[in-house]
Short mmCIF file of C-alpha atoms and ligand atoms in Angstrom, two decimals:
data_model
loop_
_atom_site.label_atom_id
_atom_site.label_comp_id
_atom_site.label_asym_id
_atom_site.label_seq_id
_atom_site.Cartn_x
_atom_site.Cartn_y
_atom_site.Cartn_z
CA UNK A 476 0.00 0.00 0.00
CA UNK A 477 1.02 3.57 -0.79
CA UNK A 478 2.73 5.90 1.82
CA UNK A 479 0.22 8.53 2.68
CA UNK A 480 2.23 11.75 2.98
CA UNK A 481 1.49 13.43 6.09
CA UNK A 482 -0.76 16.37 6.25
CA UNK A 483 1.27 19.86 5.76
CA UNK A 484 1.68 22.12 8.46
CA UNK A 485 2.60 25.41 9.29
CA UNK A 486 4.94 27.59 11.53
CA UNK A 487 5.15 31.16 12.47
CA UNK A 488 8.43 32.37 13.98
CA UNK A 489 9.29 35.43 16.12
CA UNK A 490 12.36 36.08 16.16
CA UNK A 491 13.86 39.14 18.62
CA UNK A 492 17.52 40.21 18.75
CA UNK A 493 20.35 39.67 16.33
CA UNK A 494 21.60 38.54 13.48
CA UNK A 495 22.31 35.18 15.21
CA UNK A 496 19.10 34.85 16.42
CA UNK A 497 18.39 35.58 12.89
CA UNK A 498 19.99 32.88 11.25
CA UNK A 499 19.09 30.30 13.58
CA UNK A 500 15.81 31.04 13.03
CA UNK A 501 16.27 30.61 9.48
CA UNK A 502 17.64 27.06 10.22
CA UNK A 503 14.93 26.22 12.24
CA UNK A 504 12.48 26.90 9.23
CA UNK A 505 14.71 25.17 6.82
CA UNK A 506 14.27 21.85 9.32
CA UNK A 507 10.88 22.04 10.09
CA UNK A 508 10.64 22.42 5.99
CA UNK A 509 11.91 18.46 5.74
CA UNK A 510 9.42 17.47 8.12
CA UNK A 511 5.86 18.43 6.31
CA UNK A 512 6.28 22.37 7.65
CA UNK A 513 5.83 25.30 5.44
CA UNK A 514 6.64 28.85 6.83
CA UNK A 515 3.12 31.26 7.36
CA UNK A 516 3.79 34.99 7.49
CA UNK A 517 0.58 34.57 10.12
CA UNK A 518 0.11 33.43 13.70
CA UNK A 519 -3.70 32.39 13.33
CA UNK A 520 -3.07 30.23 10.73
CA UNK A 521 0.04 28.23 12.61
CA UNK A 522 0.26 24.97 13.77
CA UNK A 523 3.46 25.73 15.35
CA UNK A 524 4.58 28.89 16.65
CA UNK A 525 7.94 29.60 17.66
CA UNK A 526 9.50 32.19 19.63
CA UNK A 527 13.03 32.90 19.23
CA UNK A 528 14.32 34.98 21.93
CA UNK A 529 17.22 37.33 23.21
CA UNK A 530 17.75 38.04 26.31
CA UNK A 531 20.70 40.77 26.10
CA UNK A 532 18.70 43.40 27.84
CA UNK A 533 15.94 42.82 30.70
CA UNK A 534 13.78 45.12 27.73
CA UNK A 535 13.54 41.71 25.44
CA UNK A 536 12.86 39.54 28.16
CA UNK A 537 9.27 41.55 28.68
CA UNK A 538 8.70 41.73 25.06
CA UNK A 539 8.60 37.77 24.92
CA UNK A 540 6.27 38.15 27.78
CA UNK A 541 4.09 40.34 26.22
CA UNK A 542 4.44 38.48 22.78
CA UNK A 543 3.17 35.40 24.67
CA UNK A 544 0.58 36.67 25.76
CA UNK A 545 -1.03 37.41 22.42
CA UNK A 546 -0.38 34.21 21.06
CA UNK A 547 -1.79 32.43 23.56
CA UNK A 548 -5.42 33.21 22.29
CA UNK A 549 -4.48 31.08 18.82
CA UNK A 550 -3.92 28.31 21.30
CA UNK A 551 -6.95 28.46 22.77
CA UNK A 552 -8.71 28.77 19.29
CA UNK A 553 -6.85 26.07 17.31
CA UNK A 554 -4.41 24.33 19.97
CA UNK A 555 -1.61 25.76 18.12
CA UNK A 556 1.95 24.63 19.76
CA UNK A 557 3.95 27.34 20.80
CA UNK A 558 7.70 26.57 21.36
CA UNK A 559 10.47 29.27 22.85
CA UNK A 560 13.65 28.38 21.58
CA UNK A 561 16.66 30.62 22.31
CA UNK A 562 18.73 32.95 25.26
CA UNK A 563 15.67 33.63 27.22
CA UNK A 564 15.04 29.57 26.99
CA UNK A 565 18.46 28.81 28.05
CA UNK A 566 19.01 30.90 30.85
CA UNK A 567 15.54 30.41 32.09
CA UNK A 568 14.92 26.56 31.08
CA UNK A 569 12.06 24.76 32.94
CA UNK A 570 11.24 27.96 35.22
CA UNK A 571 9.58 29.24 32.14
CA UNK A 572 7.16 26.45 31.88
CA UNK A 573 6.41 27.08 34.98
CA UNK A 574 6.15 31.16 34.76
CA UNK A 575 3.70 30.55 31.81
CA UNK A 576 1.49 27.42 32.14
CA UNK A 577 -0.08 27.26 28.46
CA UNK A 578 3.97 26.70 27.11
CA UNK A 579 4.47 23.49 25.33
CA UNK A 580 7.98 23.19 25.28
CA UNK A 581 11.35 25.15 25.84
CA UNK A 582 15.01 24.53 24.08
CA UNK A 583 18.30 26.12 24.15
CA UNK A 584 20.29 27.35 21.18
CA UNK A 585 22.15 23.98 21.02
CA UNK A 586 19.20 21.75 20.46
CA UNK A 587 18.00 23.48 17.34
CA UNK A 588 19.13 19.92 15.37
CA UNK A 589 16.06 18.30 17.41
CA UNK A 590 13.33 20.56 17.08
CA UNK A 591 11.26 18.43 14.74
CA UNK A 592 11.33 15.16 17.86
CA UNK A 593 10.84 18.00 20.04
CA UNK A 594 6.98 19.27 18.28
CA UNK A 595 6.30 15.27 18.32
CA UNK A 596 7.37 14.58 22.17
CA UNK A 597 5.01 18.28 22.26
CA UNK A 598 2.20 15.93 21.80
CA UNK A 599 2.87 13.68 24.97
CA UNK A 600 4.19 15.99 27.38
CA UNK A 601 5.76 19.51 28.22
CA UNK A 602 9.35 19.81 28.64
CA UNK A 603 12.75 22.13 28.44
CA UNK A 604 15.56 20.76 26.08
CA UNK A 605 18.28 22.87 27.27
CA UNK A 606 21.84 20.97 26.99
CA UNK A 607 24.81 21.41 25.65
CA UNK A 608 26.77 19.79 22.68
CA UNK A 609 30.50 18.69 23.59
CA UNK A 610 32.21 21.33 21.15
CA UNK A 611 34.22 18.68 19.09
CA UNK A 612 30.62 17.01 18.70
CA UNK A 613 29.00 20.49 17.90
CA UNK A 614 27.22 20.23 14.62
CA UNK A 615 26.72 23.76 12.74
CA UNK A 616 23.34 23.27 11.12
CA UNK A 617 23.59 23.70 7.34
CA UNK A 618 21.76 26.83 5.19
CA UNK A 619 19.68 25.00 2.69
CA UNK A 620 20.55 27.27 -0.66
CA UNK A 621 17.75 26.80 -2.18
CA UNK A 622 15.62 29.21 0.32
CA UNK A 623 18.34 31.76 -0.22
CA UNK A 624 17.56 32.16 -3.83
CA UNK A 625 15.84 35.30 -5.10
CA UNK A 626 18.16 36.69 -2.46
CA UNK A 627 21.38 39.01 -3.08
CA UNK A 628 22.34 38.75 1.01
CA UNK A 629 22.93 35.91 3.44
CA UNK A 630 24.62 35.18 6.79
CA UNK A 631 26.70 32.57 7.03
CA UNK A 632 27.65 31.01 10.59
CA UNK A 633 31.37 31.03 11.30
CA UNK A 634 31.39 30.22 14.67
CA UNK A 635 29.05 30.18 18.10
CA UNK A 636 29.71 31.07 21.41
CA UNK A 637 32.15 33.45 23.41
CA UNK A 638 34.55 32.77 25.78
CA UNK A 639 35.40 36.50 27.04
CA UNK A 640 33.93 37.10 30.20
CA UNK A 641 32.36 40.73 29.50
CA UNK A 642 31.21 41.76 33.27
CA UNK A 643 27.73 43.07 31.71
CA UNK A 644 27.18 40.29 29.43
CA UNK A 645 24.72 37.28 29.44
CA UNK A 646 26.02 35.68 26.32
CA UNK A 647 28.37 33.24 27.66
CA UNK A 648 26.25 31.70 29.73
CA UNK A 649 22.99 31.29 27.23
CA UNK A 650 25.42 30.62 24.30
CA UNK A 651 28.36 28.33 25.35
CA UNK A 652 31.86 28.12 24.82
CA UNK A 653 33.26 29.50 21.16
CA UNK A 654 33.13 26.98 18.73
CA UNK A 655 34.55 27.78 15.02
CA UNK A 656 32.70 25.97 12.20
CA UNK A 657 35.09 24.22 10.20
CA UNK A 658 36.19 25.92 7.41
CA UNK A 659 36.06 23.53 4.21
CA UNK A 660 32.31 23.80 5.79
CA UNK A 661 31.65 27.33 5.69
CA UNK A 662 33.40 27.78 2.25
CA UNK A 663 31.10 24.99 0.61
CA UNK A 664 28.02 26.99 1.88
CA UNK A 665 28.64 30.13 0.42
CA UNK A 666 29.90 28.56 -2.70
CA UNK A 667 26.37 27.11 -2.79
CA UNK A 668 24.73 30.48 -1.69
CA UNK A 669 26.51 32.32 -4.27
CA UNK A 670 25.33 29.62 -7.06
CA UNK A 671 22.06 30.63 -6.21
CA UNK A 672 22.80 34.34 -6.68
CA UNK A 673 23.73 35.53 -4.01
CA UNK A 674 26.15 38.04 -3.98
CA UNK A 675 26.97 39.27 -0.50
CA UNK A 676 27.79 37.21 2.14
CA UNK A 677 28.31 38.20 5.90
CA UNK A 678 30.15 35.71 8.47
CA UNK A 679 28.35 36.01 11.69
CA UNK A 680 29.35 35.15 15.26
CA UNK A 681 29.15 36.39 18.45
CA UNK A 682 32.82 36.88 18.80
CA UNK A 683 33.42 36.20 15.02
CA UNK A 684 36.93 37.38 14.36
CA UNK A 685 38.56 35.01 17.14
CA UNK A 686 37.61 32.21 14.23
CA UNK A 687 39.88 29.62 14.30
CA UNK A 688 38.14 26.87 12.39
CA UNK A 689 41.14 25.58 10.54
CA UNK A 690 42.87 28.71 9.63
CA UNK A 691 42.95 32.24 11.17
CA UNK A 692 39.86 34.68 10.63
CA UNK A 693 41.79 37.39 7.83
CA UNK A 694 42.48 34.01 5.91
CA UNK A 695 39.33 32.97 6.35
CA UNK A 696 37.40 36.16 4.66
CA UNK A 697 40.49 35.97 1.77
CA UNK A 698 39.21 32.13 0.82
CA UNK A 699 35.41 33.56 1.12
CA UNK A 700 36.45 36.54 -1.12
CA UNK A 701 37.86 34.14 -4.04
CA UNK A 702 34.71 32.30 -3.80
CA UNK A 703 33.07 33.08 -7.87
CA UNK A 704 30.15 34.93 -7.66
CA UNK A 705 31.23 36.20 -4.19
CA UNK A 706 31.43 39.94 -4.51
CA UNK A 707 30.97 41.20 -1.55
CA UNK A 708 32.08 40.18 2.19
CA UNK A 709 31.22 41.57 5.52
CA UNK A 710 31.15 39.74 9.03
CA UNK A 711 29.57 40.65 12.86
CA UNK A 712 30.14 41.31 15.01
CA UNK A 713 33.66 41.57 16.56
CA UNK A 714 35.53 42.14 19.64
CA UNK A 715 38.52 44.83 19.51
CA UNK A 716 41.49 42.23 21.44
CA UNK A 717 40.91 40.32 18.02
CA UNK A 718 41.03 42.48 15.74
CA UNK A 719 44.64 41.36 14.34
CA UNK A 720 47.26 43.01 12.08
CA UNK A 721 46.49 39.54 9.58
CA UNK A 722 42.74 41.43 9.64
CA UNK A 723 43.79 44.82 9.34
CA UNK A 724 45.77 43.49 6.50
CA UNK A 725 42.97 42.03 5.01
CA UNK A 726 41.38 45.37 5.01
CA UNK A 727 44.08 46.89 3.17
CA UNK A 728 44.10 44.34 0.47
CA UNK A 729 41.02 42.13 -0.19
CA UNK A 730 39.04 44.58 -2.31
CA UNK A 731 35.85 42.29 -1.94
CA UNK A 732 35.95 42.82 2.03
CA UNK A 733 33.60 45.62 2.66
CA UNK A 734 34.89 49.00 3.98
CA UNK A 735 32.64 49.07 7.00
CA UNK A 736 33.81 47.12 10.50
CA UNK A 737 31.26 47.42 13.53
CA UNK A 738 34.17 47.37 16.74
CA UNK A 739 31.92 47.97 19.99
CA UNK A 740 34.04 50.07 22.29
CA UNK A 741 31.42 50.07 25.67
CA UNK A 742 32.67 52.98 26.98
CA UNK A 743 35.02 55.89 26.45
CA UNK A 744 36.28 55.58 30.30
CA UNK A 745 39.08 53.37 31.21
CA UNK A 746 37.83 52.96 34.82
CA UNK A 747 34.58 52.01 33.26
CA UNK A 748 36.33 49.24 30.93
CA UNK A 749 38.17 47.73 33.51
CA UNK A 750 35.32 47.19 35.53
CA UNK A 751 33.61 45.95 32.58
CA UNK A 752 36.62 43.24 32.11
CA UNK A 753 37.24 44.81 28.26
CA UNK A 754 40.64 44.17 28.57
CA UNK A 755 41.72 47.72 26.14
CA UNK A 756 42.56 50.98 27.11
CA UNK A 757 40.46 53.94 24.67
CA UNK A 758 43.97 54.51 24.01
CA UNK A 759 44.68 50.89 22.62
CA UNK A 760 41.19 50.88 21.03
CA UNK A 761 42.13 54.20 18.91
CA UNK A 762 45.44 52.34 18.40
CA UNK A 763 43.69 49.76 16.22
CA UNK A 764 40.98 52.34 14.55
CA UNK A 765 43.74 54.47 13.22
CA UNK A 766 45.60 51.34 11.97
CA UNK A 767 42.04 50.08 10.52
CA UNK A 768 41.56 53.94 8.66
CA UNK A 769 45.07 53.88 7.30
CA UNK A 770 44.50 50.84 5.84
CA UNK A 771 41.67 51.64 4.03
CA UNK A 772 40.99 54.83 3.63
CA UNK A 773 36.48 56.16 4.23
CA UNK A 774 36.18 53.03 5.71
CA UNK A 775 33.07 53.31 8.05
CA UNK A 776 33.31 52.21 11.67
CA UNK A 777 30.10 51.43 13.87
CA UNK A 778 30.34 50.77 17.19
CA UNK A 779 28.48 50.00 20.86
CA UNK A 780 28.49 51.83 23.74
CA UNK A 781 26.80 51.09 27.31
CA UNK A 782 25.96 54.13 29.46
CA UNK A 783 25.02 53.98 33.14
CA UNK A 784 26.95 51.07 33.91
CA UNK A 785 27.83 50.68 37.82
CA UNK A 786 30.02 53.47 39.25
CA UNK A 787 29.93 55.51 35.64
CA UNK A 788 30.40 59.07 36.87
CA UNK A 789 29.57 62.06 34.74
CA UNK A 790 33.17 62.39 34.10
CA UNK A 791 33.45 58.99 32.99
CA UNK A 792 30.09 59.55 30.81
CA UNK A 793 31.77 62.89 29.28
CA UNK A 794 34.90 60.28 27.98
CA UNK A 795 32.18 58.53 25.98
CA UNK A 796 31.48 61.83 24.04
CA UNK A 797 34.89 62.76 23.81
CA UNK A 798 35.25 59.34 22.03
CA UNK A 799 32.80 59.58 20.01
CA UNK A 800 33.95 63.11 18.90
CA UNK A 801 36.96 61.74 17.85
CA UNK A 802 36.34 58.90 16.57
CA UNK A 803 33.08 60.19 14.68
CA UNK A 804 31.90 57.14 14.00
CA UNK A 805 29.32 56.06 11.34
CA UNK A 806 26.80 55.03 13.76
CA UNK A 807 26.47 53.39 17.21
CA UNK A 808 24.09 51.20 18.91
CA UNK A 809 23.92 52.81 22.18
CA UNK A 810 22.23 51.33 25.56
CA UNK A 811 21.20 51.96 28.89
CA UNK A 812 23.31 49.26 31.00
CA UNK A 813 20.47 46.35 32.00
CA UNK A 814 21.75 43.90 34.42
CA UNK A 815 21.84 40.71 33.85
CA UNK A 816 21.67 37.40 36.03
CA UNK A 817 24.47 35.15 36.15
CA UNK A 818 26.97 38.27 35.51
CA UNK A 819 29.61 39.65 37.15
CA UNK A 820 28.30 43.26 37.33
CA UNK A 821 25.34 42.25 38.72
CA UNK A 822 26.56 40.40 41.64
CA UNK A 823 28.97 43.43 42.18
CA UNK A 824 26.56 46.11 41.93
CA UNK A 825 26.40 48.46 45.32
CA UNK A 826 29.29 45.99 46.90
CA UNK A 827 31.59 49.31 47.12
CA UNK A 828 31.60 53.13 45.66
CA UNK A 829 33.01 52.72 42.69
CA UNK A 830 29.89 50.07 42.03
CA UNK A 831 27.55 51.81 42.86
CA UNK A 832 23.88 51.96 40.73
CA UNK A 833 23.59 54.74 38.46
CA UNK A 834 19.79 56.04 38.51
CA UNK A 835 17.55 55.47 35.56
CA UNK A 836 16.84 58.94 35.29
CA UNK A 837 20.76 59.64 35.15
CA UNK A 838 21.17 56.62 32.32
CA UNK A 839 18.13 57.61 30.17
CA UNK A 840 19.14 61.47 30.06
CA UNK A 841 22.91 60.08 29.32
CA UNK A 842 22.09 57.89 26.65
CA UNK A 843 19.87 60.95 25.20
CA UNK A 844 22.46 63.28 24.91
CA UNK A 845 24.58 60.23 23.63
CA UNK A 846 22.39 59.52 20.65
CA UNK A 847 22.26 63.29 20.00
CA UNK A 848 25.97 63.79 19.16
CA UNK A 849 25.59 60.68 17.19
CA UNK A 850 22.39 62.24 15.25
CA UNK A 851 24.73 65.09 14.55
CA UNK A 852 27.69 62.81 13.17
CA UNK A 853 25.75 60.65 11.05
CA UNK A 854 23.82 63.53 9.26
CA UNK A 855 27.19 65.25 8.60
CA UNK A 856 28.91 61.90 7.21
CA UNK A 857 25.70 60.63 5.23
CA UNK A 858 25.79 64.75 3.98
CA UNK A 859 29.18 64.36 2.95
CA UNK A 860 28.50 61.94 -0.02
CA UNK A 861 26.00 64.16 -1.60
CA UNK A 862 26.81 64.43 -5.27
CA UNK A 863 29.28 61.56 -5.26
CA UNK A 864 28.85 58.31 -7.51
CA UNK A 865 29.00 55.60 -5.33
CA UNK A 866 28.79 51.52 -6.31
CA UNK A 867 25.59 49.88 -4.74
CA UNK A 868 24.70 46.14 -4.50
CA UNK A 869 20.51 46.44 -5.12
CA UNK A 870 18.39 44.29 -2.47
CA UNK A 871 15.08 44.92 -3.67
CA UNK A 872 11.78 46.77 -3.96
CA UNK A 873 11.15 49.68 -1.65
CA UNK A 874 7.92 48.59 0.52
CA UNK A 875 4.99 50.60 -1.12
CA UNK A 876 6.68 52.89 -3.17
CA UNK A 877 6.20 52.06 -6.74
CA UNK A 878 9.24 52.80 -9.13
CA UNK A 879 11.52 52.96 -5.86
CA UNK A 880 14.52 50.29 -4.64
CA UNK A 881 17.28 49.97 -2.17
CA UNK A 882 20.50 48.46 -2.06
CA UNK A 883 23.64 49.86 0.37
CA UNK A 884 27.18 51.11 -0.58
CA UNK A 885 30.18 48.94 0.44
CA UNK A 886 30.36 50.80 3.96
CA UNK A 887 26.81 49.49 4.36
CA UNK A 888 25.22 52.77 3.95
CA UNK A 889 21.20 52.33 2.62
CA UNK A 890 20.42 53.95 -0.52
CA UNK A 891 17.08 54.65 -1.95
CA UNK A 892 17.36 54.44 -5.63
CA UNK A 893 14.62 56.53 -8.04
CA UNK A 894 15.07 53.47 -10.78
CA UNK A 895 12.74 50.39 -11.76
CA UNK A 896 13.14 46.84 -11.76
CA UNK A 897 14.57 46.53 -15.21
CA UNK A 898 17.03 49.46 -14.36
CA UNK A 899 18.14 48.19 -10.98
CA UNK A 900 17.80 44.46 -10.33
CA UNK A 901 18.14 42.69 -7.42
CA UNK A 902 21.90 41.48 -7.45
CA UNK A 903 23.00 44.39 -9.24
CA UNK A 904 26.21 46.68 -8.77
CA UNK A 905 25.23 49.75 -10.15
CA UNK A 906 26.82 53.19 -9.90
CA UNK A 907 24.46 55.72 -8.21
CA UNK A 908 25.28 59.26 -7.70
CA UNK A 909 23.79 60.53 -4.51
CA UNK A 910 21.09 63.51 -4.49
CA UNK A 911 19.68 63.34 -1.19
CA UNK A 912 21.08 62.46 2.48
CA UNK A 913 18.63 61.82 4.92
CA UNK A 914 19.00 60.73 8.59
CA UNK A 915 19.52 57.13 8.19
CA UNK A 916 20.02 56.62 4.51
CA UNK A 917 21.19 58.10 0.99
CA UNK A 918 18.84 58.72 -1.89
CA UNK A 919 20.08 58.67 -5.50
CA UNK A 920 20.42 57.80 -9.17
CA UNK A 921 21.64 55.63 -11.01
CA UNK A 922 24.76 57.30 -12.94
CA UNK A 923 25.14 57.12 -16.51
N1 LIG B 1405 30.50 40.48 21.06
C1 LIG B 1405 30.25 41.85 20.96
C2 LIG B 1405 31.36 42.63 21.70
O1 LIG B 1405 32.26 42.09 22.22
O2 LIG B 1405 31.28 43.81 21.81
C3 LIG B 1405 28.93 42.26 21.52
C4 LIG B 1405 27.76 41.38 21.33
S1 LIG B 1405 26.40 41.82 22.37
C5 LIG B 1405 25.38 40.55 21.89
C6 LIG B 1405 25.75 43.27 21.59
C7 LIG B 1405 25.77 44.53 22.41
O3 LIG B 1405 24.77 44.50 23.40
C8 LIG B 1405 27.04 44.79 23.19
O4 LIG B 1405 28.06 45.32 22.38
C9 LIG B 1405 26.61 45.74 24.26
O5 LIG B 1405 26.74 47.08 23.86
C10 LIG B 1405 25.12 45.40 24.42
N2 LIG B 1405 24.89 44.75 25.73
C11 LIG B 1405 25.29 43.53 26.11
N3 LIG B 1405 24.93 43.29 27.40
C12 LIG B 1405 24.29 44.40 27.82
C13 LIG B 1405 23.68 44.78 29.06
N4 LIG B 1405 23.70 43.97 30.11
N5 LIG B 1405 23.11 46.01 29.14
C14 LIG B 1405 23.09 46.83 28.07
N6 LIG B 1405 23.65 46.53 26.89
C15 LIG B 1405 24.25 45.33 26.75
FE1 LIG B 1406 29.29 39.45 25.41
FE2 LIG B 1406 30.69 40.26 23.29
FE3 LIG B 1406 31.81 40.29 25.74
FE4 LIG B 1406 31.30 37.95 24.52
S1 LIG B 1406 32.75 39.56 23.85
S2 LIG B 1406 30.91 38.44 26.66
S3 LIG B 1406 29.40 38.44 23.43
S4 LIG B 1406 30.05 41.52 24.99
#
């Protein structure tokens, strides 16, 4: 007798936080895609929905909460299953099954390989899969190309985990150890993206440029940049003690890696980065950001910085401007300092003077002013290509507006293109001479 082919179901996925988050989420699609699941762009019409969480900042804890909450009412309607996967998973494992009673199941970012036993064990019981691989067992789960095409971007995964011991940070202990994928691995993947058009590739990792899956990171990105069809390479995000001569090097002389490096500084303070357990000086920081400018020249530099971490005195607050000021760079993600369980600045908090809490108020109007100068800076860089040609790799369609694209520039800068689909297709590297700078982005044209 024939095989009947189960019936086809669908999942929904949330996914908060970053790029990893991103990918893995991705993944976790791909697998459920084997197994009889298609992907739904809506809740109510899930079988499955999954929640894939962060859990950098208190802030995304309550927005799983809240995002719960809401789905909970499909649950009652259709008895969808709804699965958190992720940080907030691992740090919190079985307690959150507890915390919210109508949870089937919770797993941590190294069980993603067993989600589709996990949504049939769903059926028998409730449970938290929250272990950890041994890292020479650690199995990267593989991009399936084929969803990637139709698509001029992709992450690839070069490596998981972090090993620093960041005193704010929460990462270690929801992602695990470091573990690099091995190379000959992540080279055959974008090989296989970039048969399927795509043309940009970024290497992600928490930690990514401590790689050392078989070779060092620089070599890494060369082998990636001689990859046909490759034309572009970024990576993200990356932690200043690695960045390397080999990489600065790399900068100077791999055309095909992009001029834009995101370096998260924290803090312009040294105090403040000790206490933080950076392990740089701002002095050995702007060490490396000179080399990295010298090396190739308008390259754009984003950064991270934390304000009202423990003990951070106005003084230490004005060092972060000063920084910033000198360092002008592209853009920053800037945050209020959130503390964290199972971190070392949170057990230290109010233990002695220089540890002491900095009030809300005092944080909030800090990162303000913060996110002002960097307002300022960004308008003046982003008005400083105005009437230059510039090459930009075109994504797609601009979301309701007809005859309107985007694509960025090499240092990642978003540019709104006047041009049509025949005129800018997705993939293409088109010159565009820039007419307009906005806050956030370039408009232009596409040159002659
Ligand atoms: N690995 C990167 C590095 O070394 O800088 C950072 C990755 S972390 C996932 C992203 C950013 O979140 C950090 O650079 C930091 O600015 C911010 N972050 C991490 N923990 C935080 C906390 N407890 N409170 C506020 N911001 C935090
Ligand atoms: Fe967190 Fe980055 Fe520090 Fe690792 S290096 S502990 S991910 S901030």
């Amino acid at each position: 007798m024939a095989e009947i082919a189960p019936a086809p179901r669908k999942v929904f996925v949330h996914t908060f936080g970053c790029q990893m988050n991103e990918a893995d989420s991705a993944r976790m699609v791909e697998l459920l895609g084997r197994h009889a699941f298609s992907r739904t762009p809506y809740p109510e019409d899930a079988d499955l929905i999954l929640l894939n969480t962060c859990s950098i900042r208190e802030k995304a804890e309550h927005k799983l909460l809240s995002a719960l909450g809401r789905y909970r009412a499909h649950k009652a309607r259709r008895g969808t299953l709804l699965a958190v996967g992720g940080c907030v998973a691992q740090q919190e494992k079985d307690r959150l099954l507890a915390r919210v009673p109508y949870l089937d199941f919770v797993f941590g970012p190294d069980n993603i390989s067993k989600l589709p036993d996990m949504v049939e064990r769903a059926a028998r019981e409730r449970f938290a899969e929250t272990g950890w691989m041994a890292s020479e067992e650690y199995l990267f789960p593989r991009a399936d190309p084929e969803a990637a095409r139709g698509h001029t971007t992709a992450f690839v995964t070069a490596m998981k985990g972090c090993d620093n011991v960041c005193s704010f940070c929460i990462v270690p202990h929801t992602r695990g150890r470091e573990v690099s994928r091995p190379r000959q691995e992540i080279l055959a993947e974008c090989a296989a993206l970039a048969e399927v058009g795509v043309r940009e590739v970024t290497l992600i990792g928490q930690n990514v440029n401590s790689y050392a899956g078989g070779c060092d990171f620089a070599a890494l990105l060369r082998e990636v940049a001689a990859i046909p069809g490759v034309a572009r390479v970024r990576f993200t995000t990356s932690h200043p003690h690695d960045l390397s001569d080999a990489l600065i090097e790399a900068f100077r002389c791999e055309p095909k890696v992009m001029p834009h490096f995101h370096l998260p500084v924290q803090s312009g303070s040294d105090p403040v980065l000790l206490r933080m357990r950076r392990d740089y000086t701002v002095e050995a920081y702007l060490k490396r950001f000179d080399l990295l400018r010298a090396a190739r020249p308008g390259i754009a530099i984003t950064t991270d910085f934390i304000v009202g971490f423990p003990g951070e005195a106005e003084e230490d607050f004005e060092r972060s401007l000063l920084l910033l000021e000198r360092a002008r760079f592209d853009n920053s993600f800037s945050f209020v300092y959130s503390p964290r369980p199972h971190t070392g600045a949170a057990r230290r908090v109010g233990s002695a003077p220089d540890w002491s809490e900095v009030p809300r108020e005092v944080a909030v109007a800090r990162l303000e002013r913060l996110q002002a100068v960097q307002r300022r800076i960004s308008s003046e860089t982003l008005a400083g290509e105005l009437g230059k040609t510039v090459e930009v790799l075109v994504e797609g369609a601009l979301e309701g507006e007809e005859g309107r694209r985007f694509g960025r520039t090499a240092e990642n800068r978003v540019v709104h293109l006047d041009a049509d689909i025949a005129r800018a297709p997705a993939g293409a590297l088109l010159p565009v001479r820039i007419t307009r700078a906005h806050a956030n982005s370039l408009s232009g044209v596409v040159a002659a």
